Coordinates of C-alpha atoms in Angstrom, one line a residue:
Chain A
M1 CA -131.7 57.8 -41.2
T2 CA -129.6 60.9 -40.6
P3 CA -130.2 62.6 -37.3
L4 CA -132.2 65.6 -37.8
I5 CA -129.5 68.1 -36.7
E6 CA -127.0 66.8 -39.2
R7 CA -129.1 67.6 -42.2
A8 CA -128.0 71.0 -44.0
W9 CA -131.2 72.7 -44.2
V10 CA -131.9 72.0 -40.5
R11 CA -128.5 73.5 -39.7
N12 CA -128.8 76.3 -42.0
A13 CA -132.3 77.5 -41.3
L14 CA -133.5 76.1 -38.0
A15 CA -130.4 76.8 -35.8
P16 CA -130.5 80.5 -36.4
L17 CA -134.1 80.6 -35.9
L18 CA -133.9 78.9 -32.3
V19 CA -131.1 81.2 -31.3
G20 CA -133.4 84.2 -32.5
I21 CA -136.4 83.0 -30.6
F22 CA -134.1 82.2 -27.5
V23 CA -133.1 85.9 -27.4
L24 CA -136.5 87.2 -28.0
I25 CA -137.7 85.2 -25.0
V26 CA -134.9 86.2 -22.8
W27 CA -135.3 89.9 -23.9
Q28 CA -139.3 89.5 -23.2
A29 CA -138.7 88.1 -19.8
F30 CA -136.1 90.6 -18.8
C31 CA -138.3 93.6 -19.6
V32 CA -141.4 91.9 -17.8
L33 CA -139.6 90.7 -14.8
R34 CA -137.7 94.0 -14.1
H35 CA -140.7 96.1 -15.1
I36 CA -138.6 98.2 -17.6
P37 CA -141.1 100.9 -19.2
P38 CA -141.4 100.8 -22.9
F39 CA -140.0 104.3 -23.4
L40 CA -136.6 103.2 -21.9
F41 CA -136.4 99.9 -23.4
P42 CA -139.4 98.1 -25.2
A43 CA -140.1 94.6 -25.1
P44 CA -140.5 92.6 -28.4
T45 CA -144.1 92.7 -28.0
D46 CA -144.3 96.4 -27.3
I47 CA -142.2 96.6 -30.7
A48 CA -144.5 94.4 -32.5
A49 CA -147.6 96.2 -31.0
S50 CA -146.1 99.5 -32.4
L51 CA -145.3 98.1 -35.5
V52 CA -148.8 97.0 -36.1
E53 CA -150.2 100.4 -35.1
N54 CA -148.0 102.2 -37.2
L55 CA -147.8 99.9 -40.0
P56 CA -149.4 102.3 -42.8
T57 CA -147.0 105.2 -42.0
L58 CA -143.9 102.9 -41.6
L59 CA -144.7 101.1 -44.8
W60 CA -145.1 104.4 -46.7
A61 CA -141.5 105.2 -45.3
L62 CA -140.1 101.8 -46.1
L63 CA -141.4 102.4 -49.7
S64 CA -139.6 105.8 -50.0
T65 CA -136.4 104.2 -48.5
M66 CA -136.6 101.2 -50.9
K67 CA -137.0 103.5 -53.7
V68 CA -133.8 105.4 -53.1
T69 CA -132.1 102.1 -52.2
L70 CA -132.9 100.2 -55.3
L71 CA -132.4 103.1 -57.6
A72 CA -129.1 103.8 -56.2
F73 CA -128.1 100.1 -56.3
A74 CA -129.1 100.0 -59.8
L75 CA -127.2 103.0 -60.8
A76 CA -124.1 101.8 -58.9
A77 CA -124.2 98.6 -60.6
I78 CA -124.6 100.2 -64.1
I79 CA -122.1 103.0 -63.7
G80 CA -119.6 100.8 -61.7
T81 CA -119.6 98.0 -64.3
L82 CA -119.3 100.6 -67.3
T83 CA -116.2 102.3 -65.1
A84 CA -114.6 98.8 -64.5
F85 CA -115.0 98.1 -68.4
L86 CA -113.3 101.5 -68.9
F87 CA -110.5 100.5 -66.4
V88 CA -109.6 97.5 -68.1
Q89 CA -109.6 99.0 -71.6
S90 CA -106.3 100.6 -70.8
R91 CA -103.9 101.0 -67.8
V92 CA -103.6 104.7 -68.2
I93 CA -107.3 105.1 -67.7
E94 CA -107.4 103.0 -64.6
V95 CA -104.3 104.8 -63.1
S96 CA -105.5 108.1 -63.7
L97 CA -109.0 107.6 -62.2
F98 CA -108.5 105.0 -59.6
P99 CA -107.4 107.3 -57.1
Y100 CA -110.6 109.2 -57.3
A101 CA -112.6 106.0 -56.9
I102 CA -110.6 105.3 -53.6
M103 CA -111.3 109.0 -52.6
L104 CA -115.0 108.4 -53.0
Q105 CA -114.7 105.2 -51.1
V106 CA -112.8 106.7 -47.9
T107 CA -114.4 109.8 -47.6
P108 CA -117.2 109.2 -45.0
I109 CA -120.6 109.8 -46.7
V110 CA -122.2 111.5 -43.7
A111 CA -119.4 114.3 -44.3
V112 CA -120.4 114.6 -48.0
A113 CA -124.1 114.2 -47.7
P114 CA -124.8 117.9 -46.5
L115 CA -122.9 119.0 -49.4
I116 CA -124.9 116.8 -51.8
I117 CA -128.1 117.7 -50.2
I118 CA -127.5 121.5 -50.6
L119 CA -126.2 121.1 -54.2
V120 CA -128.8 118.9 -55.6
K121 CA -132.3 120.6 -55.1
D122 CA -134.5 117.6 -55.5
T123 CA -134.5 115.6 -52.1
F124 CA -135.1 112.2 -53.8
W125 CA -132.3 112.5 -56.0
S126 CA -129.8 113.9 -53.5
L127 CA -130.4 110.9 -51.3
T128 CA -130.2 108.6 -54.2
L129 CA -126.9 110.2 -55.3
C130 CA -125.3 109.6 -51.7
A131 CA -126.5 106.2 -51.8
T132 CA -125.1 105.5 -55.2
V133 CA -121.8 107.2 -54.1
I134 CA -121.4 104.9 -51.2
A135 CA -122.5 101.8 -53.1
I136 CA -120.5 102.1 -56.3
F137 CA -117.0 101.2 -55.0
P138 CA -117.5 97.4 -54.5
I139 CA -118.7 97.2 -58.0
I140 CA -115.9 99.1 -59.6
S141 CA -113.2 97.3 -57.8
N142 CA -114.6 93.8 -58.0
T143 CA -115.4 93.9 -61.5
T144 CA -112.2 95.5 -62.3
I145 CA -110.4 92.6 -60.6
G146 CA -112.8 90.2 -62.1
L147 CA -112.1 91.5 -65.8
R148 CA -108.6 91.2 -65.1
S149 CA -108.6 87.7 -63.5
V150 CA -108.6 85.6 -66.8
D151 CA -106.8 82.2 -66.7
P152 CA -103.6 83.1 -68.5
G153 CA -103.8 79.7 -70.2
L154 CA -107.3 80.3 -71.6
L155 CA -106.3 83.9 -72.8
S156 CA -103.4 82.3 -74.8
Y157 CA -105.8 79.7 -76.2
F158 CA -108.2 82.4 -77.4
K159 CA -105.0 84.4 -78.8
M160 CA -104.0 81.4 -80.4
N161 CA -107.2 80.9 -82.1
K162 CA -107.3 84.5 -83.4
A163 CA -110.1 85.7 -81.2
S164 CA -111.2 89.1 -81.7
R165 CA -111.1 91.6 -78.8
W166 CA -115.0 91.3 -78.7
Q167 CA -114.7 87.6 -78.5
V168 CA -112.3 87.7 -75.6
L169 CA -114.4 90.1 -73.8
W170 CA -117.8 88.3 -74.3
R171 CA -116.5 84.7 -74.3
L172 CA -113.8 84.8 -71.6
R173 CA -113.5 88.3 -69.6
I174 CA -117.1 88.5 -68.7
P175 CA -117.8 85.0 -67.5
S176 CA -114.5 85.2 -65.5
A177 CA -115.6 88.5 -64.2
L178 CA -119.0 87.2 -63.2
P179 CA -118.3 85.7 -59.7
F180 CA -116.4 88.8 -58.6
F181 CA -119.1 91.1 -59.9
L182 CA -121.9 89.3 -58.2
A183 CA -119.7 89.4 -54.9
G184 CA -119.5 93.3 -55.5
L185 CA -123.2 93.3 -56.1
R186 CA -124.0 91.6 -52.6
I187 CA -121.7 94.0 -50.8
S188 CA -123.2 97.1 -52.7
S189 CA -126.8 96.1 -52.1
G190 CA -126.1 96.4 -48.4
L191 CA -124.2 99.6 -48.9
A192 CA -127.1 101.2 -51.0
L193 CA -129.4 100.6 -48.0
I194 CA -126.9 102.2 -45.6
G195 CA -126.3 105.0 -47.9
A196 CA -130.1 105.6 -48.3
V197 CA -130.7 105.6 -44.5
V198 CA -127.6 107.8 -43.6
A199 CA -128.5 110.3 -46.4
E200 CA -132.0 110.3 -44.9
F201 CA -130.7 111.1 -41.5
V202 CA -128.5 114.0 -42.7
A203 CA -131.3 115.4 -44.9
G204 CA -133.7 115.2 -42.3
T205 CA -136.5 115.5 -44.7
G206 CA -140.0 114.8 -43.9
G207 CA -143.0 115.1 -46.5
R208 CA -143.2 113.0 -49.3
S209 CA -139.8 111.7 -49.1
A210 CA -139.9 110.7 -45.5
G211 CA -138.0 107.3 -45.3
L212 CA -137.5 105.0 -42.3
A213 CA -134.6 107.2 -41.1
Y214 CA -137.0 110.1 -40.7
E215 CA -139.4 107.9 -38.8
I216 CA -136.5 107.0 -36.5
L217 CA -135.6 110.6 -36.0
Q218 CA -139.4 111.9 -35.4
S219 CA -139.8 108.9 -33.1
S220 CA -136.7 109.8 -30.9
F221 CA -138.0 113.4 -30.8
Q222 CA -141.2 112.0 -29.4
L223 CA -139.6 109.4 -27.2
D224 CA -141.6 106.7 -28.9
I225 CA -138.8 104.0 -28.6
P226 CA -141.2 101.1 -29.5
R227 CA -141.6 102.9 -32.9
M228 CA -137.9 103.5 -33.4
F229 CA -137.4 99.8 -33.0
A230 CA -140.1 99.0 -35.4
A231 CA -138.5 101.3 -37.9
L232 CA -135.3 99.5 -37.2
V233 CA -136.7 96.2 -37.7
L234 CA -138.1 97.3 -41.0
I235 CA -134.7 98.4 -42.2
T236 CA -132.7 95.2 -41.0
V237 CA -135.5 93.0 -42.6
T238 CA -135.0 94.8 -45.9
G239 CA -131.2 94.5 -45.8
V240 CA -131.5 90.7 -45.1
L241 CA -134.0 90.4 -48.1
L242 CA -131.7 92.2 -50.3
S243 CA -128.6 90.2 -49.4
A244 CA -130.8 87.1 -49.8
C245 CA -131.8 88.1 -53.1
M246 CA -128.3 88.7 -54.3
A247 CA -127.3 85.2 -52.6
L248 CA -130.1 83.7 -54.8
L249 CA -128.9 85.4 -58.0
S250 CA -125.2 84.1 -57.3
N251 CA -126.6 80.5 -56.7
L252 CA -128.5 80.8 -60.2
L253 CA -125.7 82.2 -62.2
L254 CA -122.6 80.5 -60.6
G255 CA -123.7 76.7 -60.4
W256 CA -120.4 76.2 -62.0
H257 CA -118.4 78.1 -59.6
D258 CA -116.3 76.6 -56.7
S259 CA -118.1 78.9 -54.1
A260 CA -121.5 77.5 -55.2
M261 CA -120.1 73.9 -54.2
E262 CA -119.8 74.3 -50.6
D263 CA -122.7 71.9 -49.8
G264 CA -122.4 69.9 -53.1
R265 CA -120.3 66.5 -53.7
Chain D
M1 CA -68.6 77.9 -79.3
D2 CA -70.2 79.3 -82.4
L3 CA -74.1 79.2 -81.4
R4 CA -75.2 80.1 -85.0
L5 CA -74.0 77.0 -86.4
P6 CA -76.9 74.9 -87.3
L7 CA -77.1 71.3 -86.0
A8 CA -77.3 68.6 -88.5
S9 CA -80.7 67.4 -88.5
P10 CA -81.5 64.2 -90.2
T11 CA -85.3 63.6 -91.0
A12 CA -87.4 60.8 -91.7
A13 CA -89.3 62.7 -94.4
P14 CA -89.7 60.5 -97.5
A15 CA -88.1 62.7 -100.4
G16 CA -90.4 65.0 -101.8
A17 CA -93.0 65.3 -99.0
V18 CA -93.5 69.1 -97.9
P19 CA -92.1 69.1 -94.3
V20 CA -94.7 70.5 -91.8
V21 CA -92.3 72.5 -90.0
E22 CA -88.9 73.7 -90.5
L23 CA -86.8 75.5 -88.3
L24 CA -83.8 77.3 -89.9
S25 CA -81.4 78.5 -87.1
A26 CA -84.3 79.9 -85.1
D27 CA -83.5 81.0 -81.8
K28 CA -85.3 83.0 -79.1
L29 CA -84.0 85.7 -76.6
F30 CA -86.4 87.0 -74.2
A31 CA -86.7 90.6 -73.3
D32 CA -85.1 90.0 -70.1
G33 CA -81.9 88.7 -71.8
N34 CA -82.6 85.1 -71.0
R35 CA -82.1 82.8 -74.0
G36 CA -84.9 80.6 -74.4
V37 CA -83.0 78.4 -77.2
A38 CA -80.0 78.7 -79.2
P39 CA -80.3 78.7 -82.9
I40 CA -82.0 75.5 -83.8
S41 CA -82.3 73.8 -87.1
L42 CA -85.1 71.1 -87.2
T43 CA -87.3 69.5 -90.0
I44 CA -90.6 67.7 -88.9
A45 CA -92.1 65.7 -91.8
P46 CA -95.9 64.8 -92.2
G47 CA -97.1 61.7 -89.9
E48 CA -94.0 62.1 -87.6
F49 CA -94.6 61.8 -83.7
V50 CA -91.7 63.8 -82.4
S51 CA -91.0 64.1 -78.6
L52 CA -89.1 66.8 -77.0
I53 CA -87.2 65.6 -73.9
G54 CA -84.4 67.1 -71.8
P55 CA -83.5 68.6 -68.5
S56 CA -85.4 71.6 -67.1
G57 CA -84.3 74.9 -68.6
C58 CA -83.5 73.1 -71.8
G59 CA -86.0 75.2 -73.7
K60 CA -88.1 72.5 -75.0
S61 CA -91.5 74.3 -74.1
T62 CA -89.9 77.4 -75.8
L63 CA -89.1 75.4 -78.9
L64 CA -92.6 74.0 -78.9
K65 CA -94.0 77.6 -78.6
L66 CA -91.7 78.7 -81.5
I67 CA -93.5 76.0 -83.5
A68 CA -96.9 76.9 -82.4
H69 CA -96.2 80.6 -83.2
L70 CA -96.8 81.7 -79.7
Y71 CA -93.2 83.0 -79.9
E72 CA -91.8 84.8 -82.6
P73 CA -88.0 83.7 -83.3
S74 CA -85.6 86.4 -82.3
E75 CA -83.4 85.2 -85.3
G76 CA -83.6 82.8 -88.1
R77 CA -86.9 81.7 -89.9
I78 CA -89.6 79.2 -89.1
L79 CA -91.6 77.9 -92.1
W80 CA -94.9 75.9 -92.0
W81 CA -95.6 73.7 -95.0
R82 CA -92.9 75.7 -96.7
G83 CA -94.8 79.0 -96.1
A84 CA -95.1 81.7 -93.4
F85 CA -97.4 81.2 -90.4
D86 CA -99.9 83.6 -91.9
K87 CA -100.5 81.4 -94.9
V88 CA -101.3 78.3 -92.6
G89 CA -105.0 79.1 -92.3
R90 CA -105.4 80.1 -96.0
A91 CA -104.2 76.6 -97.3
G92 CA -106.6 74.8 -95.0
R93 CA -104.1 73.8 -92.6
R94 CA -104.5 73.9 -88.9
L95 CA -102.4 73.7 -85.9
A96 CA -103.9 72.8 -82.6
F97 CA -102.1 73.2 -79.1
V98 CA -102.8 71.3 -75.9
F99 CA -101.4 72.8 -72.8
Q100 CA -100.1 71.5 -69.8
E101 CA -103.3 72.3 -68.1
P102 CA -106.6 71.4 -69.6
T103 CA -107.4 75.1 -69.6
L104 CA -111.1 74.7 -69.9
M105 CA -113.8 77.4 -69.4
P106 CA -115.1 76.4 -66.0
W107 CA -118.4 78.0 -66.7
A108 CA -119.1 76.1 -69.9
N109 CA -120.0 72.4 -70.2
V110 CA -117.8 69.9 -72.0
A111 CA -119.5 70.0 -75.4
T112 CA -119.2 74.1 -75.3
N113 CA -115.6 73.9 -74.2
V114 CA -114.9 71.6 -77.3
R115 CA -117.0 73.8 -79.3
L116 CA -114.7 76.9 -78.7
P117 CA -112.5 76.7 -81.5
L118 CA -115.0 76.4 -84.0
D119 CA -117.2 79.1 -82.3
L120 CA -114.2 81.4 -82.4
A121 CA -113.5 80.7 -86.2
G122 CA -117.4 81.3 -87.0
V123 CA -118.3 77.7 -88.2
P124 CA -122.0 77.3 -88.3
R125 CA -123.6 75.9 -85.2
G126 CA -125.1 72.8 -86.8
E127 CA -121.7 71.8 -88.5
A128 CA -119.9 72.6 -85.1
V129 CA -122.3 70.6 -83.1
A130 CA -121.8 67.5 -85.3
R131 CA -118.0 68.1 -85.2
V132 CA -118.0 68.4 -81.4
G133 CA -120.0 64.9 -81.2
T134 CA -117.1 63.3 -83.3
A135 CA -114.5 64.7 -81.4
L136 CA -115.9 63.6 -78.1
A137 CA -116.5 60.2 -79.3
Q138 CA -113.0 59.9 -80.4
V139 CA -111.7 60.7 -76.8
E140 CA -114.3 58.3 -75.4
L141 CA -116.3 61.2 -73.8
G142 CA -119.3 61.0 -75.7
D143 CA -121.8 60.6 -72.9
R144 CA -120.3 63.4 -70.9
A145 CA -121.2 66.2 -73.3
G146 CA -123.2 68.0 -70.7
A147 CA -121.1 67.7 -67.7
M148 CA -119.1 70.5 -66.3
P149 CA -115.4 70.6 -65.9
R150 CA -115.4 70.2 -62.2
Q151 CA -117.5 67.2 -62.4
L152 CA -114.6 65.3 -64.3
S153 CA -111.4 63.9 -63.2
G154 CA -108.1 65.2 -64.2
G155 CA -107.7 62.6 -66.9
M156 CA -111.1 63.3 -68.3
R157 CA -110.5 66.8 -68.3
M158 CA -107.3 66.2 -70.4
R159 CA -109.3 64.3 -72.8
V160 CA -111.9 67.3 -73.2
S161 CA -108.6 69.5 -73.9
I162 CA -107.6 67.0 -76.7
A163 CA -110.9 66.8 -78.2
R164 CA -111.0 70.6 -78.4
A165 CA -107.8 70.2 -80.2
L166 CA -109.1 67.5 -82.7
V167 CA -112.3 69.2 -83.4
T168 CA -110.5 71.6 -85.6
D169 CA -109.3 68.6 -87.7
P170 CA -105.6 69.7 -87.1
D171 CA -102.6 68.8 -89.3
L172 CA -100.2 69.4 -86.7
L173 CA -100.8 68.8 -83.1
L174 CA -98.6 70.5 -80.4
M175 CA -98.7 69.1 -76.9
D176 CA -97.0 70.6 -74.0
E177 CA -96.6 68.1 -71.3
P178 CA -100.1 67.1 -71.5
F179 CA -100.3 64.3 -69.1
G180 CA -97.8 65.4 -66.8
A181 CA -100.0 65.9 -63.7
L182 CA -102.0 62.6 -64.2
D183 CA -101.2 59.4 -62.4
E184 CA -99.4 56.6 -64.3
F185 CA -102.6 54.6 -64.9
S186 CA -104.4 57.5 -66.6
R187 CA -101.3 58.6 -68.5
N188 CA -100.7 55.2 -70.1
R189 CA -104.3 55.0 -71.2
L190 CA -104.3 58.4 -72.7
D191 CA -100.8 57.6 -74.2
E192 CA -102.4 54.7 -76.1
D193 CA -105.4 56.7 -77.2
L194 CA -103.5 59.5 -78.3
L195 CA -101.2 57.2 -80.3
A196 CA -104.1 55.4 -81.9
L197 CA -105.7 58.6 -82.7
S198 CA -102.8 60.3 -84.4
H199 CA -101.9 57.1 -86.5
E200 CA -105.6 56.9 -87.6
R201 CA -105.8 60.4 -88.6
R202 CA -102.3 60.8 -89.9
L203 CA -101.6 63.6 -87.5
T204 CA -98.2 65.2 -87.2
T205 CA -97.5 65.6 -83.5
V206 CA -94.7 67.3 -81.5
F207 CA -94.9 66.4 -77.7
V208 CA -93.1 67.8 -74.9
T209 CA -92.6 65.3 -71.9
H210 CA -90.5 64.6 -68.9
S211 CA -90.7 60.9 -69.2
V212 CA -88.5 58.7 -71.1
Y213 CA -91.2 55.8 -71.1
E214 CA -93.9 58.2 -72.6
A215 CA -91.3 59.3 -75.2
V216 CA -90.3 55.9 -76.3
F217 CA -93.8 54.6 -76.4
L218 CA -95.4 57.5 -78.3
S219 CA -92.7 58.6 -80.6
T220 CA -91.1 58.0 -83.9
R221 CA -88.3 60.3 -83.3
V222 CA -87.2 61.8 -79.9
I223 CA -85.3 65.2 -79.7
V224 CA -83.1 65.2 -76.7
M225 CA -82.3 68.7 -75.6
A226 CA -79.6 70.0 -73.4
A227 CA -79.7 73.5 -71.3
Q228 CA -77.4 76.4 -71.1
P229 CA -78.0 77.2 -74.0
G230 CA -81.2 75.2 -74.9
R231 CA -80.1 73.2 -77.8
I232 CA -80.5 69.9 -79.5
F233 CA -78.5 67.6 -77.9
A234 CA -79.1 64.4 -79.8
E235 CA -82.0 62.6 -81.9
Y236 CA -83.2 59.2 -81.4
T237 CA -85.4 57.4 -84.0
I238 CA -87.8 54.9 -82.8
D239 CA -88.9 52.9 -85.9
E240 CA -91.2 50.4 -84.1
P241 CA -94.1 49.3 -85.8
Q242 CA -97.4 50.6 -85.4
P243 CA -100.0 50.3 -83.7
R244 CA -98.2 50.1 -80.3
G245 CA -99.9 48.7 -77.4
E246 CA -99.5 47.4 -74.0
S247 CA -97.5 44.4 -75.6
F248 CA -94.9 46.9 -76.8
R249 CA -94.7 48.4 -73.4
L250 CA -94.0 45.3 -72.0
S251 CA -91.5 44.1 -74.6
D252 CA -87.7 43.8 -74.3
R253 CA -87.3 46.2 -77.2
F254 CA -89.2 48.8 -75.2
A255 CA -87.0 48.2 -72.3
V256 CA -83.8 48.4 -74.5
R257 CA -85.1 51.6 -76.0
C258 CA -85.8 53.3 -72.6
R259 CA -82.3 52.5 -71.4
E260 CA -80.7 54.1 -74.4
L261 CA -82.7 57.0 -74.2
S262 CA -82.0 57.4 -70.7
G263 CA -78.5 57.3 -71.3
L264 CA -78.7 60.0 -73.9
L265 CA -80.9 62.0 -71.2
H266 CA -78.4 61.5 -68.8
A267 CA -75.4 62.7 -71.1
A268 CA -77.6 65.7 -72.1
S269 CA -77.8 66.7 -68.3
V270 CA -74.3 66.3 -67.6
A271 CA -73.5 68.6 -70.9
S272 CA -76.2 71.0 -69.5
R273 CA -73.9 71.6 -66.7
S274 CA -70.5 71.6 -68.0
V275 CA -71.1 74.2 -70.9
P276 CA -70.9 77.9 -69.4
A277 CA -73.8 80.0 -70.4

């Protein structure tokens, strides 16, 4: 029988879990033994208590952040993919537009966000726009590379068989681009969350659009450090879940691809 | 030396049969000024198995791509069944090309890969599926229709690539060093199967290879090419009876043929060095 530690799922799931538990225990012990007050540095139990206590507010905030994140992610995926298709249609279009895509990418969103928030009246849409801007670049660049990374042998085979432009696109370019596109989606999903949180920080809006970043800001004004941590935990969990969803999607769609074979064979 | 002088090209064509391919002083100059091949005249008759062999840079792949219409000749003409290339499909005649690499779609299973040329041509699904089954059986992969390319060995992938060529029911099969990357055992087996198939289906085949043994085993005629400029150096007819098998490969006649062809190839590589470009 295989020793437990050598089984893949044990290594992949149990090992990081043990590390996490170990860190939490050390953290808790440190806070308890050194009598560190929760408003300076809360112990894990303080954070958990705050999370439970503030759960309704925090969940509403989470819902608000998630709405912005998911909408921005969807917009980035759609607009980014369309842009990539536009880029591969002609070199001229790509050469004329690509520098601006890079400008979007390199300009720090924190610097642009105030401008967007002033220009776009509706808070929800201004937050979504900020998050979209930050999430779109990996989709554009990855999908463009993907659509171009066609096996030249297969391309000549298609041409030899008098394949139409549409057939080449549908049967060759899109499947070839899929791994790149999905890698772009994975990066972009994380960036959409970052974009949403950063935009909320800059906007600093409460009320109906109050997201997790607003909760963190409020908690910091009130020196409610455990609640800050609780909001942070929710953001992290959301990010991890998003990333896991994307990984799952990749595995579902890329059974044929080398990247899905790490544990196979 | 006058490059435009057509070389004499004896052909094994029976009188009256329409030749499959005729090159009439066709040459290929690439855009960068490199000469792919000097003007070449060559006639390939139905049912021939012609191998192109020669030192590297002799333009054997270029010649094959000219025949496949992957390149247009810079000068001269190429005729397929006495007509232009765009008439090939209309007369119900088909070319199939097998590359050096299997060039399969990694995201599609074996059956879908083989079906590709039929899908591209708009053949109805039901008919296409039946033809794929036949083609896979011919290359002995009938039980691997659902497998993905990465699950197959190199030799099996090449068989899939051949099935993809056979499924179109081609009249002219063009192969560019298809088995070059395989181990000798797989290569010999594929050679035997290819020969049996092309004999049985009366295929006309043009086959680029580096291997003297492979050329002798497969061909009815070998075109020995020389480089600088790429040209036909000699032709070597192999009128051994079909079907050929392992017994032919082990025979004295096979050894003699290989020695003779090796001699020609050696002379061609010497000629490739001595003639200035």
